[in-house]
Short mmCIF file of N, CA and C in Angstrom, two decimals:
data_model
loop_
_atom_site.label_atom_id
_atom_site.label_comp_id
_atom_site.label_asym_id
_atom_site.label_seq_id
_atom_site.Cartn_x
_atom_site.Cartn_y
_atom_site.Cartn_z
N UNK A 23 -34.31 25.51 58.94
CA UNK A 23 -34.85 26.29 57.83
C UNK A 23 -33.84 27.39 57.51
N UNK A 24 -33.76 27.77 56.33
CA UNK A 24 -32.23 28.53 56.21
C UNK A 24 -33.14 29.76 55.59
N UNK A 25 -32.83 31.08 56.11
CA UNK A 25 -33.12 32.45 55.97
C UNK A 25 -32.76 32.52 54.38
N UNK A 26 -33.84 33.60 54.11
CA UNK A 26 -34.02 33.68 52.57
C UNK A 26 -33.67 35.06 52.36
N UNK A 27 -32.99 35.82 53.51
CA UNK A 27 -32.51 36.83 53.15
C UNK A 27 -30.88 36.97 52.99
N UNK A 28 -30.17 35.90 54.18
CA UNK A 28 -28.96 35.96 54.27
C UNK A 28 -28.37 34.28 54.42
N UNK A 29 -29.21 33.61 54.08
CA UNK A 29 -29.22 32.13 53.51
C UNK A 29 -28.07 31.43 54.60
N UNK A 30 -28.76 32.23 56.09
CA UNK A 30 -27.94 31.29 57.08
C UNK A 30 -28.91 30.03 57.53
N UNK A 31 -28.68 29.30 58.30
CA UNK A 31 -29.32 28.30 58.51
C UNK A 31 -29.80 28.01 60.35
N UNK A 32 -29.51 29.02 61.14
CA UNK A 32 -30.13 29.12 62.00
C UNK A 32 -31.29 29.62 62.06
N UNK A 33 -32.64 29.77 61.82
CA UNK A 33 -33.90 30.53 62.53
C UNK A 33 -34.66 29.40 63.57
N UNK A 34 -35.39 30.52 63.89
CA UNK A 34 -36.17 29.66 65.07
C UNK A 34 -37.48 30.25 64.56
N UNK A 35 -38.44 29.44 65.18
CA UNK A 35 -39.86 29.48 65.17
C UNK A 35 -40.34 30.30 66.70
N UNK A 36 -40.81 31.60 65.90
CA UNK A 36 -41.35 32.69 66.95
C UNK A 36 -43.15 32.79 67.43
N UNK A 37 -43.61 32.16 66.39
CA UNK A 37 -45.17 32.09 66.33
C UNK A 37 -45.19 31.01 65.27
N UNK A 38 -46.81 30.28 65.96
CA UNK A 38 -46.77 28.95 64.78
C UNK A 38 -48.68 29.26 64.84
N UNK A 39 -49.51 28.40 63.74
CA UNK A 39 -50.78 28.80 63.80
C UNK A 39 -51.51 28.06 62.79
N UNK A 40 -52.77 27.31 62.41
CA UNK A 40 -53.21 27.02 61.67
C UNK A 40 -53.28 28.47 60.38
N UNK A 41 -52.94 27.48 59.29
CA UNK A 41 -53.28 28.97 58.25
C UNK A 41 -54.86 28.94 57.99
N UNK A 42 -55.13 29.82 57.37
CA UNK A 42 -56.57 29.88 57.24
C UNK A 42 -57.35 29.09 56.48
N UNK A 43 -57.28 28.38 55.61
CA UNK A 43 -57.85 26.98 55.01
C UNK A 43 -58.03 25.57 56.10
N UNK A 44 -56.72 25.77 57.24
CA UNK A 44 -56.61 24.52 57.90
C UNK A 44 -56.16 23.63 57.45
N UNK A 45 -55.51 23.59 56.58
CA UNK A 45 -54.75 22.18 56.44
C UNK A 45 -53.59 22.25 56.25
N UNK A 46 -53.01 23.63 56.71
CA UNK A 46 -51.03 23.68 57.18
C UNK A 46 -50.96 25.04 57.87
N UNK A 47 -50.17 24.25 58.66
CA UNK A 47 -49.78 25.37 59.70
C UNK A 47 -48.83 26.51 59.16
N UNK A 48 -49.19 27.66 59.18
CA UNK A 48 -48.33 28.88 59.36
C UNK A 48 -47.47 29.24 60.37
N UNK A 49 -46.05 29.42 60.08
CA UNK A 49 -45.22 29.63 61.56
C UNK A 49 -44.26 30.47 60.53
N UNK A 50 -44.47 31.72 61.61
CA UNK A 50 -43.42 32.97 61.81
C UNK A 50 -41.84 32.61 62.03
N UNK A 51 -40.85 32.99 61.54
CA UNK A 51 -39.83 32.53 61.96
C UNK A 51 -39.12 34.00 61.99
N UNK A 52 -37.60 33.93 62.51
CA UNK A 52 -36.46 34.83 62.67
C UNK A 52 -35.23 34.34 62.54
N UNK A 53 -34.44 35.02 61.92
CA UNK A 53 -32.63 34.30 61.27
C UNK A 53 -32.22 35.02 62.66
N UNK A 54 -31.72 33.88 63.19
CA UNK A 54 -30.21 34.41 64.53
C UNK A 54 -29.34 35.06 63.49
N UNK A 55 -28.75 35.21 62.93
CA UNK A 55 -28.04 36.02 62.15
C UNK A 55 -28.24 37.28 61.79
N UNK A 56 -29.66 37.41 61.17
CA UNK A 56 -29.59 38.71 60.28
C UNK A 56 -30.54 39.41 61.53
N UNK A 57 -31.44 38.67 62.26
CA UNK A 57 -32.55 39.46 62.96
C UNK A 57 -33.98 39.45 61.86
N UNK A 58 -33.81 39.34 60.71
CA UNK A 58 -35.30 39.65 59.62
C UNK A 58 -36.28 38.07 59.79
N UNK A 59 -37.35 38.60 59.90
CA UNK A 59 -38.74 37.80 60.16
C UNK A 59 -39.44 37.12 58.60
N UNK A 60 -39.45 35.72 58.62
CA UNK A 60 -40.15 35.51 57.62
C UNK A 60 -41.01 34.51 57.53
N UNK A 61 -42.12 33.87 56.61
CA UNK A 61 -43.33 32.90 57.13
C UNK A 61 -43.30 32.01 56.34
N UNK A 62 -43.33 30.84 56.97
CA UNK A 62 -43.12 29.40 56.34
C UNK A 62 -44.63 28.69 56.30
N UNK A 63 -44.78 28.12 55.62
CA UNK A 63 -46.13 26.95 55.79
C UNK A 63 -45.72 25.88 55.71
N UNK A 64 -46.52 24.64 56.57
CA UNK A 64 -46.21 23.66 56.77
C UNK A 64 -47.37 22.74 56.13
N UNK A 65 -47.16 21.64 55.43
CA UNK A 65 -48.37 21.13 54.68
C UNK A 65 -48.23 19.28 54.83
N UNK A 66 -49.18 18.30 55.16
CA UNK A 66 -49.01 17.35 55.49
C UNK A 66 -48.51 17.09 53.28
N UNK A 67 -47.33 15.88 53.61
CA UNK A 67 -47.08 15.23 52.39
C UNK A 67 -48.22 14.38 51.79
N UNK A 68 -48.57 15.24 50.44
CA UNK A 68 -49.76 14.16 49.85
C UNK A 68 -49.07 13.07 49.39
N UNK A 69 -50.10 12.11 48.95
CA UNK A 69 -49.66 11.18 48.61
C UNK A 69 -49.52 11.62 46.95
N UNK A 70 -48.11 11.06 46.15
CA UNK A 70 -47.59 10.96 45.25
C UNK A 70 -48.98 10.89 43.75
N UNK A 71 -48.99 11.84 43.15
CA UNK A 71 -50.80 11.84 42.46
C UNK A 71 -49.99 11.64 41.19
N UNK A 72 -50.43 11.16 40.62
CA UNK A 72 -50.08 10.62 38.54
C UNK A 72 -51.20 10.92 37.67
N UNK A 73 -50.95 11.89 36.90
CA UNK A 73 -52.38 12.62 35.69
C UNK A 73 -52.15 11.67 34.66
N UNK A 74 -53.29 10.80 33.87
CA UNK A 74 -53.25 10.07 33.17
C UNK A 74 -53.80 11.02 32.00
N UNK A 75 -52.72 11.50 30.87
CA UNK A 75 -53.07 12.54 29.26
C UNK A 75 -54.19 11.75 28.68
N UNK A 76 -54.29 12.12 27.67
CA UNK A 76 -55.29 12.41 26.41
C UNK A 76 -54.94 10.82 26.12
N UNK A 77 -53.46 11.28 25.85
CA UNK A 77 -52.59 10.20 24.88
C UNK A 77 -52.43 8.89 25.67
N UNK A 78 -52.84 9.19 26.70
CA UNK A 78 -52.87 7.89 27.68
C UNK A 78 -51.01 7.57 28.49
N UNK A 79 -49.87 9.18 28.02
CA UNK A 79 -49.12 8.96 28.82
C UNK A 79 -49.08 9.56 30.35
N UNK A 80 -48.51 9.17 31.46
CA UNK A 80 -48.33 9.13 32.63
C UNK A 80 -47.38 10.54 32.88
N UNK A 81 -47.87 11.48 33.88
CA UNK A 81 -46.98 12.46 34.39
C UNK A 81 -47.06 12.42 35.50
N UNK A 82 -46.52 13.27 36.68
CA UNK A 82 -46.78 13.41 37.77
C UNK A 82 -47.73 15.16 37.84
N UNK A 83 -48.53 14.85 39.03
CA UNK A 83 -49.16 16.38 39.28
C UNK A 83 -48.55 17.39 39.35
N UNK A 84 -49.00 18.18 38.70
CA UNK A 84 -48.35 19.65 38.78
C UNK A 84 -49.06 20.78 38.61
N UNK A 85 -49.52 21.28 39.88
CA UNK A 85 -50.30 22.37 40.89
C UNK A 85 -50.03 23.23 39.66
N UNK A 86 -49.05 23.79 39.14
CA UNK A 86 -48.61 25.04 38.39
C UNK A 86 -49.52 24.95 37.09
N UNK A 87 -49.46 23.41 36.71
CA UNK A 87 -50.19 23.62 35.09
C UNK A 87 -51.53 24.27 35.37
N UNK A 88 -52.20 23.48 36.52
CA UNK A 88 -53.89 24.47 36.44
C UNK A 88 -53.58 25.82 36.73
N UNK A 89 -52.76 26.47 37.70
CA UNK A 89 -52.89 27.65 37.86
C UNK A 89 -52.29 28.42 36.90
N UNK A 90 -51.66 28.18 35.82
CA UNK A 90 -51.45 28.82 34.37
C UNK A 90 -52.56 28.72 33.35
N UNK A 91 -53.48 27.59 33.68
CA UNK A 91 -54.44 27.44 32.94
C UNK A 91 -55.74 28.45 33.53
N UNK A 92 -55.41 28.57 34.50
CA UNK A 92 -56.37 29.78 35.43
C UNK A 92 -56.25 30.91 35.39
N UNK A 93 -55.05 31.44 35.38
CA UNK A 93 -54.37 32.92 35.16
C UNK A 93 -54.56 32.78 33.63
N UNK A 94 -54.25 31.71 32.64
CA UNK A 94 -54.58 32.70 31.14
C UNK A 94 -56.01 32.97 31.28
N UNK A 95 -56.80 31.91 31.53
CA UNK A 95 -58.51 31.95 31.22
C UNK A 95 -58.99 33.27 31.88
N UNK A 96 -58.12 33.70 33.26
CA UNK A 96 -58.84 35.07 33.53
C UNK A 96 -58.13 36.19 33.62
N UNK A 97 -57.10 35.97 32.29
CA UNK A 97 -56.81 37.27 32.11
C UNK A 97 -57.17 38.68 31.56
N UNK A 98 -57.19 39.78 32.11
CA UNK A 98 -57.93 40.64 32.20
C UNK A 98 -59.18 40.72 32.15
N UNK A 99 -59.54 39.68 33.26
CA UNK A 99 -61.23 39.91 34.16
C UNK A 99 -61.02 39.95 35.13
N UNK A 100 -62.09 41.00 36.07
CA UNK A 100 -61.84 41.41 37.64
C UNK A 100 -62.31 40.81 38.60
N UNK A 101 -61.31 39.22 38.30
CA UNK A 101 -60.85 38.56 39.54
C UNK A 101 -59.53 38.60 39.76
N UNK A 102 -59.38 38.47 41.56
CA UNK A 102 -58.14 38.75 41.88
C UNK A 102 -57.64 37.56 42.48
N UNK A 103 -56.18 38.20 42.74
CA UNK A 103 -55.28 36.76 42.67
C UNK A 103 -55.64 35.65 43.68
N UNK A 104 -55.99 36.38 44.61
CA UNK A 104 -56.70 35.74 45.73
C UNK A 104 -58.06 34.74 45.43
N UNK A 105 -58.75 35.08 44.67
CA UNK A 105 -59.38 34.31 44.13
C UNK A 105 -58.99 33.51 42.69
N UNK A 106 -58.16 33.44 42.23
CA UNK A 106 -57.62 32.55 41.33
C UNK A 106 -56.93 31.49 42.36
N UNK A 107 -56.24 31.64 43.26
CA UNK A 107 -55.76 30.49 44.11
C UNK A 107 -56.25 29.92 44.85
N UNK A 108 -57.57 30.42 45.64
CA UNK A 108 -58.57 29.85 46.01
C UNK A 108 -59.02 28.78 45.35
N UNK A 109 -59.64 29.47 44.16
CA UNK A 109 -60.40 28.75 43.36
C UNK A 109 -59.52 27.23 42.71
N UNK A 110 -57.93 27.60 42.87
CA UNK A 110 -56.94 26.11 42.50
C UNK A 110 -57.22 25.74 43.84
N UNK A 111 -56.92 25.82 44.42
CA UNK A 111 -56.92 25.65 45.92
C UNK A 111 -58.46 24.24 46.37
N UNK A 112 -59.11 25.10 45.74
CA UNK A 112 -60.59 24.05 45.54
C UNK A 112 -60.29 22.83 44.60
N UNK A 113 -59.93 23.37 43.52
CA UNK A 113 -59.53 21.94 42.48
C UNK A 113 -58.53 21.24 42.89
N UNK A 114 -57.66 21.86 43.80
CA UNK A 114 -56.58 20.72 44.43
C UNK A 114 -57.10 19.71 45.50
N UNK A 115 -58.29 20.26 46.30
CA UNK A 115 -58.62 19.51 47.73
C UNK A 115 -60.14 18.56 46.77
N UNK A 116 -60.57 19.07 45.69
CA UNK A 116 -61.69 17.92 45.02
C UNK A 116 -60.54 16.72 44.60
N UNK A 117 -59.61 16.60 44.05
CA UNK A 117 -58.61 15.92 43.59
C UNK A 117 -58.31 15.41 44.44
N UNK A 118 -57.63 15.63 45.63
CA UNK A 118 -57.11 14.59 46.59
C UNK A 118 -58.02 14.57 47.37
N UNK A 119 -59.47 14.66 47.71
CA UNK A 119 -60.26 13.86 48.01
C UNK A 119 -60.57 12.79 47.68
N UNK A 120 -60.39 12.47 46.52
CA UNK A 120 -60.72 11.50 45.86
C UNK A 120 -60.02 10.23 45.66
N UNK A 121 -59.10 10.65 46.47
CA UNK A 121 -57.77 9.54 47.20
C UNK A 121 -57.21 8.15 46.31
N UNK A 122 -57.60 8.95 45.04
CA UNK A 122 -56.69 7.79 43.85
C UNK A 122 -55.35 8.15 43.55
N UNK A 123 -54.89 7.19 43.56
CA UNK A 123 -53.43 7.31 42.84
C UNK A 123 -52.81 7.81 41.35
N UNK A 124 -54.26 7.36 40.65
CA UNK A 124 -53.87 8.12 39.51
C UNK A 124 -55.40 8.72 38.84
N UNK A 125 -54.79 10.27 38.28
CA UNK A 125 -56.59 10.80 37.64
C UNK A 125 -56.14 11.19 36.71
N UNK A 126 -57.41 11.10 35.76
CA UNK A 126 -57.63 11.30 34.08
C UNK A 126 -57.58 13.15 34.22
N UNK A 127 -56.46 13.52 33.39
CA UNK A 127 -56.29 14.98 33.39
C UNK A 127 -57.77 15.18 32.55
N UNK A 128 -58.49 14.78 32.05
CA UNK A 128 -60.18 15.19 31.91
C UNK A 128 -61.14 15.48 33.31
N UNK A 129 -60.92 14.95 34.43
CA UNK A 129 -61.83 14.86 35.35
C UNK A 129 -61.25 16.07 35.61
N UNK A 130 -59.52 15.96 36.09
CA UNK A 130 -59.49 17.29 36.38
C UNK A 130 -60.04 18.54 35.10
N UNK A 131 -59.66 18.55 34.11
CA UNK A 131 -60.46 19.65 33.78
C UNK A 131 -61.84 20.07 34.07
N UNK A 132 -62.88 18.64 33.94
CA UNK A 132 -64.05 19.29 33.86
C UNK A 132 -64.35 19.85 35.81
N UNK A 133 -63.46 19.47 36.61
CA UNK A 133 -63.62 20.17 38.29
C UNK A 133 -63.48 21.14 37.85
N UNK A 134 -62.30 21.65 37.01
CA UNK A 134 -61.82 23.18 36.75
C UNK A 134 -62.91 23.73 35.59
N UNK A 135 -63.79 23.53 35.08
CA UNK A 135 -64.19 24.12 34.69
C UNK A 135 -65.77 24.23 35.35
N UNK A 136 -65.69 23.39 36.22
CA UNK A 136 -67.24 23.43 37.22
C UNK A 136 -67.01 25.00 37.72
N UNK A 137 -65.32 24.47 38.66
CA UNK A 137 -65.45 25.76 39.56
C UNK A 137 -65.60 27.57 38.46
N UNK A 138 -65.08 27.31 37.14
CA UNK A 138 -64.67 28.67 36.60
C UNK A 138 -65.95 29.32 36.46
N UNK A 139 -67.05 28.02 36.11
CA UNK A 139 -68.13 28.38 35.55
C UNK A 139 -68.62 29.17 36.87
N UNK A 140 -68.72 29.28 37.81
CA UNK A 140 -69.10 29.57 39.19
C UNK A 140 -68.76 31.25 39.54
N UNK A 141 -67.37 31.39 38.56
CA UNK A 141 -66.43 32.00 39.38
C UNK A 141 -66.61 33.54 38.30
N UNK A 142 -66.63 33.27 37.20
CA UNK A 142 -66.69 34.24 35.82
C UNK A 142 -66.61 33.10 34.91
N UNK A 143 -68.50 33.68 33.81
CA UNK A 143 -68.89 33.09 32.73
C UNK A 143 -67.80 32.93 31.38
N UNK A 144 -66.94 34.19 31.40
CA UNK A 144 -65.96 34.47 30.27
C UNK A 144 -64.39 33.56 30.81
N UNK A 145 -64.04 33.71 31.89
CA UNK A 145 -62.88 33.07 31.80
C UNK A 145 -63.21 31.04 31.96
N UNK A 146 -64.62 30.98 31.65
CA UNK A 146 -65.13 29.30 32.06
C UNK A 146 -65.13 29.54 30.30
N UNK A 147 -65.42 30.25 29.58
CA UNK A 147 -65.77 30.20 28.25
C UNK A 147 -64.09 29.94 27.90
N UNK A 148 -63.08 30.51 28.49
CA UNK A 148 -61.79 31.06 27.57
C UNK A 148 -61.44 29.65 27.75
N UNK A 149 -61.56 29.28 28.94
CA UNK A 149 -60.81 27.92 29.09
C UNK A 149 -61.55 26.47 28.76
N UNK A 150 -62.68 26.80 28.31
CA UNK A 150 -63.62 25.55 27.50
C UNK A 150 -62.80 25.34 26.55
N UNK A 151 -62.53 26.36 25.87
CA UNK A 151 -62.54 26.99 24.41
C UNK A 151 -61.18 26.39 23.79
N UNK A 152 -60.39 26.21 24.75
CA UNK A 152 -58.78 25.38 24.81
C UNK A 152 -59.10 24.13 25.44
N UNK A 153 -59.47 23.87 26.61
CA UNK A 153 -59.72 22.54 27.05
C UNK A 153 -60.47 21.51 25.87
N UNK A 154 -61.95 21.77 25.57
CA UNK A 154 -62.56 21.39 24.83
C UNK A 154 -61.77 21.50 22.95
N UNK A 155 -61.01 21.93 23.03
CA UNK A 155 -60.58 22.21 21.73
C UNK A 155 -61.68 23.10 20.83
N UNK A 156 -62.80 23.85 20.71
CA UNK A 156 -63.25 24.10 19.75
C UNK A 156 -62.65 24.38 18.38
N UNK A 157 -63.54 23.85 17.73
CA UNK A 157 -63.25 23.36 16.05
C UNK A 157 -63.52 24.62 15.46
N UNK A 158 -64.84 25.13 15.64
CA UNK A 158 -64.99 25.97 14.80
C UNK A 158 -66.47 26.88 15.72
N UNK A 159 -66.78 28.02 15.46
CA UNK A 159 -67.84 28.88 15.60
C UNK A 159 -69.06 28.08 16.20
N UNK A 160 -69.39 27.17 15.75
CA UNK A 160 -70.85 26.52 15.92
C UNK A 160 -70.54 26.39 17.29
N UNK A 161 -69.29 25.61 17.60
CA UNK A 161 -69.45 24.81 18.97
C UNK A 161 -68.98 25.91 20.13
N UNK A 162 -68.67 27.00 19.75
CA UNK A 162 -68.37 27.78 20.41
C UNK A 162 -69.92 28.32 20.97
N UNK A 163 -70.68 28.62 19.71
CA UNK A 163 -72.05 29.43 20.37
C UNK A 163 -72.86 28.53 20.95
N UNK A 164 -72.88 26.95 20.69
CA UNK A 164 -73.19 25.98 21.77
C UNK A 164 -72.97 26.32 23.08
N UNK A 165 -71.70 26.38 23.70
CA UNK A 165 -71.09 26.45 24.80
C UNK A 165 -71.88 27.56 25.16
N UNK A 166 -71.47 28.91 24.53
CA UNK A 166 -72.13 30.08 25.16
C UNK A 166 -73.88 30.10 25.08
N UNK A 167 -74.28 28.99 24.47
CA UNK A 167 -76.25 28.89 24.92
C UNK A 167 -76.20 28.16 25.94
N UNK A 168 -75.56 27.40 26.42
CA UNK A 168 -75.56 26.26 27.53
C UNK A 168 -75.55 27.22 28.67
N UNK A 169 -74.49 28.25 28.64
CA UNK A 169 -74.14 29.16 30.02
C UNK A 169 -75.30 29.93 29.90
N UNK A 170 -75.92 30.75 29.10
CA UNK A 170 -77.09 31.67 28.99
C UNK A 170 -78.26 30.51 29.01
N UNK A 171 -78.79 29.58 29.18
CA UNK A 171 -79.54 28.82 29.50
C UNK A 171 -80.02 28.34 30.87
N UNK A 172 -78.58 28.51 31.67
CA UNK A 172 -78.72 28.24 32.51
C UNK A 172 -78.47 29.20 33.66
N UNK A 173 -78.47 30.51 33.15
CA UNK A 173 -78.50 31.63 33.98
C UNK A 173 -80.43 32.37 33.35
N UNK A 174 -80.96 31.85 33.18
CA UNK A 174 -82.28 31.98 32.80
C UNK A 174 -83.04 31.57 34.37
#
């Protein structure tokens, strides 16, 4: 593992540990070189996942698109980062539970919008609102009777 401070390539592993989710190990390391301490995670290789578009073309997964789609939907509402990655964190382990090779970027949305709805009513609204495409006003105050309906 090569130090990210002085990009030598000796460290050693000083402490190792399940991280707190459990499903990759956390291990402490140290550069023989510089002496500075830094923390690696270790994560079993998923298997290779393919999002099938709208348009019906083929991409490969990419962790980053939901969590940009997560950070706009809750921007400036008081959730914290810790819970925005959690909450991907959840839509990543419903997804590869589901141990297909390839998923309809719809399923994943509507996981991501199960969990938002859960998480804050407004950032599940922001990101309907783009996911779903709304057209116009009507279908917007749809959406928002569905959530007040069901907080009754």
């Amino acid at each position: 593992m090569r130090c990210p401070f002085c990009s030598d390539e000796n460290t050693r592993v000083i402490d190792s540990r399940p991280a707190d989710d459990g499903s990759s190990i956390r291990r402490r390391r140290q550069c023989d070189e510089c002496s500075k301490r830094f923390t690696t995670y270790e994560k079993v290789e998923a298997i290779p996942l393919v999002v099938i578009k709208k348009d019906n073309n083929r991409e490969p997964y990419d962790r980053s698109k939901i969590e940009a789609g997560v950070f706009r939907s809750c921007h400036k509402r008081p959730i914290s980062v810790d819970q925005m990655k959690a909450l991907v964190d959840e839509v990543e382990t419903a997804i590869f539970n589901m141990e297909e090779k390839e998923i309809k970027s719809s399923v994943i949305g509507e996981i991501l919008m199960d969990k938002l709805k859960d998480l804050d009513a407004v950032a599940y609204v922001r990101f309907a609102s783009v996911y779903r495409e709304f057209k116009d006003v009507n279908t917007f105050m749809d959406e928002l009777k569905k959530i007040l309906d069901t907080k009754k």
